[in-house]
Amino acid sequence: MLPVIVVHGGAGHIPRERSEKSMSGVCYAARAGYSLLQGGASSMDAVVEAVIQMENDPHFNAGESKSL
């Protein structure tokens, strides 16, 4: 069975001017996690890596702290 990793960049509307960079960020995060799976890492390690990549990408608000 081949490993699979699924990543999404949020549930809201992504404006056209941000869509290309958002898609690139999602693909990069998925590839980072998948690469670990291919190397024999655990699924937990792969998911953590994908989430870290999303949190570090300025095109997403993952991990961003917002004050109300």
Short mmCIF file of C-alpha atoms in Angstrom, two decimals, residues 5-67:
data_model
loop_
_atom_site.label_atom_id
_atom_site.label_comp_id
_atom_site.label_asym_id
_atom_site.label_seq_id
_atom_site.Cartn_x
_atom_site.Cartn_y
_atom_site.Cartn_z
CA ILE A 5 -0.83 12.52 2.98
CA VAL A 6 -3.58 15.10 2.56
CA VAL A 7 -3.15 18.79 3.33
CA HIS A 8 -5.60 21.68 2.92
CA GLY A 9 -4.99 25.39 3.15
CA GLY A 10 -8.13 26.44 4.97
CA ALA A 11 -11.85 26.60 4.58
CA GLY A 12 -12.28 30.21 3.52
CA HIS A 13 -12.24 31.91 0.14
CA ILE A 14 -8.75 32.41 -1.30
CA PRO A 15 -8.55 35.51 -3.51
CA ARG A 16 -7.24 34.96 -7.03
CA GLU A 17 -4.09 36.98 -6.33
CA ARG A 18 -3.15 34.58 -3.50
CA SER A 19 -4.27 31.31 -5.05
CA GLU A 20 -0.99 30.36 -6.77
CA LYS A 21 1.14 30.88 -3.66
CA SER A 22 -1.44 29.14 -1.51
CA MET A 23 -1.47 26.12 -3.82
CA SER A 24 2.33 26.05 -3.84
CA GLY A 25 2.37 26.11 -0.03
CA VAL A 26 -0.08 23.24 0.26
CA CYS A 27 1.88 21.17 -2.27
CA TYR A 28 5.16 21.89 -0.50
CA ALA A 29 3.74 20.82 2.87
CA ALA A 30 2.30 17.62 1.40
CA ARG A 31 5.58 16.79 -0.33
CA ALA A 32 7.55 17.40 2.87
CA GLY A 33 5.36 14.98 4.81
CA TYR A 34 5.28 12.43 2.00
CA SER A 35 9.06 12.50 1.72
CA LEU A 36 9.33 11.46 5.35
CA LEU A 37 6.86 8.62 4.81
CA GLN A 38 8.87 7.37 1.85
CA GLY A 39 11.98 7.42 4.03
CA GLY A 40 10.34 5.18 6.62
CA ALA A 41 9.32 7.82 9.17
CA SER A 42 6.17 7.38 11.21
CA SER A 43 2.88 8.85 10.07
CA MET A 44 2.96 11.13 13.13
CA ASP A 45 6.35 12.54 12.10
CA ALA A 46 5.07 13.10 8.56
CA VAL A 47 1.96 14.94 9.76
CA VAL A 48 3.98 17.08 12.16
CA GLU A 49 6.35 18.04 9.35
CA ALA A 50 3.48 19.00 7.04
CA VAL A 51 1.88 21.11 9.78
CA ILE A 52 5.19 22.83 10.55
CA GLN A 53 5.54 23.74 6.89
CA MET A 54 2.04 25.24 6.88
CA GLU A 55 2.69 27.15 10.10
CA ASN A 56 5.90 28.61 8.68
CA ASP A 57 4.31 29.67 5.39
CA PRO A 58 3.26 33.35 5.51
CA HIS A 59 0.45 32.71 3.01
CA PHE A 60 -1.56 30.84 5.65
CA ASN A 61 -2.72 31.83 9.12
CA ALA A 62 -1.81 28.47 10.66
CA GLY A 63 -0.21 29.03 14.04
CA GLU A 64 -0.85 32.74 13.83
CA SER A 65 -1.83 34.41 17.05
CA LYS A 66 -4.64 36.93 16.73
CA SER A 67 -5.77 39.25 19.47
#
